[in-house]
Amino acid sequence: MHDIRAIRDNPEAFDAALARRGEAAMSQAVLSLDAARRAKIAAAETAKAEQNKASKEVGAAKGRGDEAEFERLRALVSDKKAEVAAMNAEAQELDAKLTDMLARIPNNPAEDVPQGDDENDNVEVKNWGEKPAFDFKPVEHYEIKGVKPGMDFETAAKTSGARFVMLKGAVARVHRALAQFMIDTHVDENGLTEVNSPVLVRDEAMYGTDKLPKFGEDSYQTTDGWWLVPTSEVPLTYSVGGDTLEQSALPIRLTAHTLCFRSEAGSAGRDTAGMLRQHQFEKVEMVSITHPDESDAEQQRMVTCAEGILEKLGVPYRTVILCTGDMGFGARRTYDIEAWVPGQDCYREISSVSTTGDFQARRMNARFKPEGGGKPQFVHTLNGSGLAVGRCLIAVLENGQQADGSVKLPEALAPYLGGKTTLTAEGVLA
């Protein structure tokens, strides 16, 4: 949500920020609606003052025995009361329209975000790890001999339809081990607080984290109004919605491992093979609530936390800063971490780490009290995958595949797999 005062003070800067995203200028439409709302509020206040004045004069006219003046003033009070009510209703309607308009305008990109149109204009900022050298042609995860018994798309399609998978046996255990490893690392080494959060949330939580009103089609809603979370960013971030925190409580660093649900609207025909793009998946999320002065440093910290998971697993990756044309609606700046997947001979996104500035905080009215006194200020919110579990499974399987159809697993997972380090060509752990 944008600050209407900032738009009033510098409409040119507001439109320039939208232009960087490839969006049309909006300041004139916003300020026109804002002016109409403010004019209606002012008119209602004037009418209310006239009503109050007439109300005081009614008694005086009655006391003087001036019946005609008494009746005139009483009628005036009644008319003004109706006028005030109508104007207040119109002002509320205009306020709702303005709020809805502002809620559909994307966040302003940070000044250091590169200008660009799409993913081809993203800028690589880091490249880590040696890509594995194979003496055979590597295949995609679902084609690896040892993986096939544990990755059942047919049964999942029978029960649920396309873009679902049933993981079984050793593959299911490796998937679970990855999630446990991620959570333990974030808690024990990165200082995050683990949360077991709901996966059903209310409209307010989705709106406060900028998933509504514009992107409702991307998520699933139950018949009684709850939303299935697209990511635990929603409950973790909204946990401070409506709160005024003490500055000493910041930063708040949270992590959760949850199921996530996405309709994948607009992705028809993309990544239909394998488990890269699913309607239901698991993710370990990181969320930070910070002081505005600390949010940029916190984003770098979160990127390092996510990168560290891949480094411990020995998965090659690169980190890119997204350009203005590829950045998400609520983000001020986003870094994508992309894991190397040999079966596709390319990097694929496995984590996005974004700072929203005070964009989400304004929507959900999350503030803090400065230690030196003064008015409460909006917090800054950040979120990032730490990591997407299914996509991490894909990267681990494809990078560790062997010529005989087995998979060499990362040593970091051995404590979670009973000391076993190989998925055999028969699909069992050894």
XYZ file of C-alpha atoms in Angstrom:
430
model
C 0.000 0.000 0.000
C 1.332 3.384 -0.967
C 1.424 6.475 1.258
C -1.100 8.915 -0.209
C 0.809 11.816 1.320
C 3.943 10.847 -0.584
C 1.945 10.794 -3.829
C 0.514 14.246 -3.079
C 3.977 15.617 -2.279
C 5.731 14.176 -5.349
C 3.408 12.751 -8.008
C 6.168 12.853 -10.631
C 8.380 10.521 -8.580
C 5.448 8.164 -8.064
C 4.759 7.955 -11.810
C 8.470 7.578 -12.552
C 8.650 4.564 -10.216
C 5.659 2.993 -11.974
C 7.274 3.656 -15.350
C 10.329 1.709 -14.229
C 8.011 -1.286 -13.807
C 6.451 -0.712 -17.223
C 3.239 0.571 -15.633
C 1.168 3.544 -16.784
C 1.149 6.774 -14.777
C -1.408 6.679 -11.954
C -0.859 9.837 -9.925
C -3.534 11.884 -11.704
C -6.215 9.226 -11.171
C -5.179 8.713 -7.547
C -5.030 12.411 -6.705
C -8.311 13.148 -8.480
C -10.097 10.527 -6.375
C -8.276 11.737 -3.266
C -9.328 15.350 -3.958
C -12.968 14.323 -4.409
C -12.847 12.362 -1.150
C -11.285 15.244 0.764
C -13.757 17.753 -0.715
C -16.672 15.575 0.350
C -15.247 15.258 3.865
C -14.794 19.041 4.072
C -18.345 19.647 2.839
C -19.683 17.188 5.420
C -17.761 19.001 8.154
C -19.176 22.363 7.024
C -22.709 20.984 6.970
C -22.165 19.451 10.411
C -21.060 22.850 11.773
C -24.200 24.448 10.301
C -26.297 21.704 11.864
C -24.701 22.278 15.261
C -25.227 26.052 15.007
C -28.882 25.638 14.078
C -29.367 23.138 16.886
C -28.218 25.727 19.431
C -30.536 28.360 17.963
C -33.593 26.092 18.099
C -33.804 26.332 21.894
C -33.365 30.118 21.833
C -36.199 30.510 19.323
C -38.427 28.288 21.433
C -37.602 30.358 24.520
C -38.526 33.596 22.716
C -41.806 32.079 21.662
C -40.902 32.588 17.996
C -42.750 29.543 16.683
C -42.065 30.289 12.999
C -38.315 30.594 13.577
C -38.420 27.511 15.783
C -40.033 25.439 13.013
C -37.640 26.826 10.362
C -34.587 26.001 12.446
C -35.881 22.560 13.358
C -36.425 21.787 9.673
C -32.937 23.121 8.909
C -31.411 20.853 11.552
C -33.232 17.865 10.073
C -32.136 18.754 6.531
C -28.525 19.278 7.596
C -28.504 15.993 9.494
C -29.634 14.136 6.369
C -27.116 16.099 4.267
C -24.249 15.211 6.610
C -25.219 11.531 6.596
C -25.354 11.465 2.783
C -22.016 13.263 2.449
C -20.331 10.949 4.953
C -21.638 7.940 3.051
C -20.302 9.378 -0.216
C -16.946 10.134 1.453
C -16.744 6.558 2.745
C -17.506 5.239 -0.733
C -14.793 7.417 -2.256
C -12.375 6.349 0.485
C -13.082 2.685 -0.291
C -12.474 3.324 -4.004
C -9.194 5.105 -3.235
C -8.046 2.308 -0.926
C -8.886 -0.291 -3.572
C -7.035 1.700 -6.235
C -3.931 2.021 -4.071
C -4.099 -1.687 -3.153
C -3.784 -2.639 -6.831
C -0.699 -0.520 -7.572
C 2.647 -2.373 -7.267
C 5.406 -1.373 -4.882
C 8.072 1.106 -5.957
C 11.357 -0.572 -6.915
C 14.463 0.327 -4.943
C 16.895 2.620 -6.724
C 19.500 -0.136 -7.152
C 17.108 -2.545 -8.902
C 18.258 -2.941 -12.537
C 15.953 -1.651 -15.259
C 14.563 -4.362 -17.529
C 11.562 -5.999 -19.149
C 11.747 -9.660 -18.153
C 13.927 -12.446 -16.741
C 16.463 -11.938 -19.529
C 17.378 -8.600 -17.941
C 18.072 -10.001 -14.458
C 21.646 -9.519 -13.264
C 23.785 -12.298 -11.819
C 25.493 -11.267 -8.596
C 26.968 -14.588 -7.471
C 27.824 -17.993 -8.884
C 28.768 -20.856 -6.572
C 29.863 -24.443 -7.014
C 31.189 -26.648 -9.774
C 28.604 -28.181 -12.066
C 28.931 -31.976 -11.979
C 30.717 -33.558 -14.944
C 28.921 -36.672 -16.175
C 30.282 -39.384 -18.446
C 26.692 -40.033 -19.526
C 23.747 -37.853 -20.545
C 22.025 -36.716 -17.340
C 18.259 -37.078 -17.204
C 15.520 -35.184 -15.388
C 14.582 -36.204 -11.850
C 11.532 -38.273 -12.769
C 13.548 -40.243 -15.347
C 16.261 -41.427 -12.921
C 15.935 -45.185 -12.502
C 16.222 -45.166 -8.713
C 13.703 -42.327 -8.384
C 10.907 -43.791 -10.508
C 9.570 -46.207 -7.835
C 9.180 -43.320 -5.373
C 7.673 -40.628 -7.604
C 4.140 -41.629 -8.570
C 2.380 -39.161 -10.849
C -0.218 -41.601 -12.150
C -1.791 -42.347 -8.771
C -1.699 -38.678 -7.843
C -3.490 -37.833 -11.105
C -6.108 -40.467 -10.310
C -6.803 -38.976 -6.884
C -6.255 -35.267 -7.566
C -5.591 -34.483 -11.212
C -2.651 -32.888 -12.983
C 0.240 -31.142 -11.172
C 0.241 -33.454 -8.173
C 2.662 -36.209 -7.144
C 2.746 -38.977 -4.553
C 6.226 -39.475 -3.123
C 6.838 -42.938 -1.729
C 9.450 -44.906 0.163
C 13.015 -43.652 0.012
C 12.197 -40.597 -2.129
C 9.563 -39.475 0.383
C 12.104 -39.894 3.175
C 14.729 -37.822 1.351
C 12.109 -35.110 0.791
C 11.259 -35.124 4.509
C 14.946 -35.121 5.433
C 15.527 -32.014 3.320
C 12.773 -30.119 5.132
C 14.082 -31.153 8.552
C 17.626 -30.239 7.577
C 16.507 -26.780 6.407
C 14.496 -26.035 9.535
C 17.246 -27.240 11.857
C 19.849 -25.150 10.042
C 17.736 -21.997 10.198
C 16.973 -22.486 13.882
C 20.333 -23.751 15.144
C 22.699 -21.730 12.940
C 20.745 -18.791 11.519
C 18.872 -17.722 14.641
C 15.324 -17.987 13.319
C 12.386 -18.957 15.525
C 10.480 -22.001 14.307
C 6.717 -21.594 13.943
C 4.085 -24.240 13.236
C 1.636 -21.963 11.443
C -1.890 -22.438 10.052
C -2.344 -23.119 6.354
C -5.866 -21.675 6.364
C -6.037 -17.888 6.694
C -8.619 -15.117 6.553
C -9.068 -12.404 3.929
C -7.295 -9.892 6.167
C -4.091 -11.942 6.204
C -4.075 -12.354 2.419
C -4.826 -8.655 1.906
C -2.203 -7.545 4.420
C 0.502 -9.534 2.609
C -0.557 -8.137 -0.819
C -2.091 -11.404 -2.128
C -5.512 -9.713 -2.372
C -7.346 -8.143 -4.063
C -5.323 -8.424 -7.262
C -4.127 -12.025 -7.131
C -7.033 -13.976 -5.727
C -7.097 -16.261 -8.769
C -3.597 -17.483 -7.920
C -4.778 -19.068 -4.654
C -7.460 -21.471 -3.482
C -10.394 -20.376 -1.313
C -12.606 -22.740 0.648
C -16.389 -22.585 0.468
C -16.520 -20.986 3.924
C -14.107 -18.191 3.073
C -10.695 -19.322 4.288
C -7.726 -19.231 1.924
C -5.161 -22.009 1.568
C -1.803 -20.309 1.977
C 0.313 -19.840 -1.167
C 3.261 -19.695 1.266
C 3.660 -19.360 5.023
C 4.841 -15.811 4.362
C 1.141 -14.987 4.827
C 0.586 -16.183 8.432
C 4.136 -15.391 9.563
C 4.087 -11.811 8.294
C 0.506 -11.140 9.332
C 1.317 -12.349 12.853
C 2.230 -8.697 13.584
C -0.772 -7.248 11.735
C -2.385 -4.444 13.743
C 0.392 -4.523 16.346
C 2.497 -1.663 17.678
C 5.765 -3.286 18.720
C 8.543 -2.039 20.944
C 11.636 -1.201 18.908
C 13.617 -3.498 21.201
C 11.541 -6.432 19.885
C 13.024 -5.957 16.402
C 14.162 -7.762 14.389
C 11.698 -10.656 14.528
C 13.009 -13.617 12.520
C 10.659 -16.529 11.854
C 10.706 -19.770 9.879
C 8.079 -22.391 9.129
C 7.782 -25.594 7.130
C 4.316 -25.874 5.610
C 2.287 -27.160 2.748
C 1.664 -24.443 0.152
C -1.087 -24.253 -2.444
C -1.128 -22.382 -5.749
C -3.537 -22.563 -8.647
C -0.691 -21.831 -11.106
C -3.076 -19.538 -12.989
C -1.558 -18.565 -16.311
C 0.982 -21.403 -16.350
C -0.919 -23.774 -18.637
C 1.545 -25.871 -20.622
C 4.580 -24.785 -18.588
C 6.667 -27.367 -16.722
C 3.993 -30.054 -16.958
C 6.473 -32.941 -16.673
C 7.887 -33.877 -13.278
C 7.294 -32.062 -10.005
C 8.760 -28.643 -10.747
C 5.441 -26.771 -10.810
C 2.778 -28.259 -8.547
C -0.559 -27.156 -7.098
C 0.508 -28.495 -3.681
C 4.083 -28.378 -2.469
C 6.181 -27.852 0.648
C 8.370 -24.927 1.488
C 10.508 -23.725 4.353
C 9.846 -20.000 4.603
C 11.838 -17.219 6.253
C 10.180 -13.970 7.377
C 11.790 -10.964 9.049
C 10.122 -7.950 10.647
C 12.668 -5.154 10.997
C 13.425 -1.525 11.725
C 13.425 0.446 8.428
C 17.114 1.289 8.817
C 18.019 -2.412 9.004
C 15.906 -3.945 6.251
C 18.474 -3.789 3.430
C 21.110 -5.504 5.582
C 18.498 -8.035 6.691
C 17.744 -8.931 3.093
C 21.409 -9.691 2.469
C 21.438 -11.812 5.621
C 18.414 -13.789 4.436
C 19.977 -14.366 1.022
C 23.074 -15.745 2.756
C 20.895 -18.051 4.880
C 19.184 -19.480 1.789
C 22.455 -19.812 -0.144
C 23.994 -21.610 2.821
C 21.453 -24.440 2.563
C 22.510 -25.166 -1.023
C 26.188 -24.907 -0.147
C 25.800 -27.454 2.647
C 24.023 -29.740 0.172
C 26.722 -29.208 -2.463
C 24.219 -27.988 -5.074
C 25.664 -25.457 -7.560
C 23.654 -22.258 -7.814
C 23.646 -18.694 -8.961
C 22.024 -15.642 -7.363
C 20.454 -12.923 -9.491
C 18.857 -9.591 -8.665
C 15.553 -9.321 -10.492
C 15.034 -6.427 -12.871
C 12.073 -4.072 -12.582
C 10.042 -6.009 -15.155
C 10.450 -9.399 -13.464
C 9.920 -8.366 -9.856
C 6.823 -9.400 -7.885
C 3.944 -7.034 -7.113
C 4.799 -6.337 -3.461
C 8.582 -6.431 -3.719
C 10.897 -3.456 -3.485
C 13.908 -5.608 -4.333
C 14.180 -9.359 -4.981
C 17.068 -11.779 -5.220
C 16.376 -15.152 -6.844
C 18.594 -18.095 -6.036
C 18.627 -20.599 -8.884
C 19.861 -24.170 -8.471
C 21.625 -26.000 -11.274
C 19.496 -28.860 -12.658
C 21.553 -31.013 -15.047
C 18.526 -32.794 -16.508
C 17.328 -29.504 -17.996
C 20.861 -28.131 -18.439
C 19.892 -24.848 -16.799
C 19.385 -23.013 -13.532
C 15.903 -23.036 -11.968
C 14.593 -20.802 -9.212
C 14.645 -22.408 -5.778
C 14.318 -19.307 -3.600
C 13.147 -15.705 -3.865
C 14.171 -13.309 -1.105
C 12.277 -10.015 -1.166
C 12.063 -6.849 0.859
C 8.740 -5.024 0.685
C 9.804 -1.979 2.701
C 6.704 -0.677 4.492
C 4.383 -1.745 1.639
C 2.847 -4.681 3.533
C 3.082 -2.947 6.912
C 0.831 -0.126 5.687
C -1.742 -2.637 4.457
C -1.855 -4.454 7.796
C -1.039 -1.470 10.055
C 2.073 -2.989 11.672
C 4.141 -0.402 13.552
C 6.812 0.009 16.205
C 7.447 2.635 18.880
C 10.860 4.321 18.411
C 13.111 4.009 21.445
C 13.783 7.751 21.458
C 10.092 8.579 21.505
C 7.939 10.073 18.795
C 5.126 8.751 16.642
C 4.962 5.011 15.884
C 6.526 4.098 12.549
C 5.746 1.315 10.108
C 7.993 -1.743 10.306
C 9.632 -3.238 7.222
C 8.797 -6.804 6.219
C 10.907 -9.316 4.295
C 10.273 -12.854 3.116
C 12.233 -15.587 1.395
C 12.241 -19.295 0.634
C 14.686 -21.222 2.665
C 14.077 -23.357 0.503
C 11.334 -24.781 -1.714
C 11.582 -28.418 -0.604
C 10.361 -30.102 -3.778
C 12.619 -28.078 -6.028
C 15.529 -28.767 -3.711
C 14.743 -32.480 -3.997
C 14.884 -32.151 -7.782
C 18.299 -30.445 -7.602
C 19.715 -33.006 -5.164
C 18.523 -35.952 -7.262
C 19.670 -34.583 -10.603
C 23.095 -33.402 -9.423
C 23.735 -36.670 -7.590
C 22.587 -39.065 -10.310
C 24.967 -41.852 -11.358
C 25.323 -43.804 -14.578
C 23.664 -46.919 -13.110
C 20.518 -45.020 -12.120
C 21.430 -44.577 -8.464
C 21.791 -41.208 -6.700
C 24.609 -40.101 -4.441
C 23.002 -38.064 -1.663
C 24.566 -35.103 0.194
C 26.497 -35.940 3.357
C 24.522 -33.223 5.168
C 21.419 -35.418 4.951
C 23.036 -38.537 6.406
C 21.990 -37.750 10.033
C 18.390 -37.556 8.835
C 18.583 -40.775 6.810
C 20.014 -43.109 9.402
C 23.532 -42.565 8.075
C 22.618 -43.671 4.557
C 24.080 -41.730 1.643
C 22.820 -43.423 -1.518
C 19.514 -43.978 -3.250
C 20.111 -47.203 -5.127
C 18.994 -47.954 -8.660
C 16.305 -50.143 -7.070
C 14.924 -47.136 -5.189
C 16.054 -47.947 -1.645
C 18.399 -46.151 0.737
C 21.826 -47.637 1.354
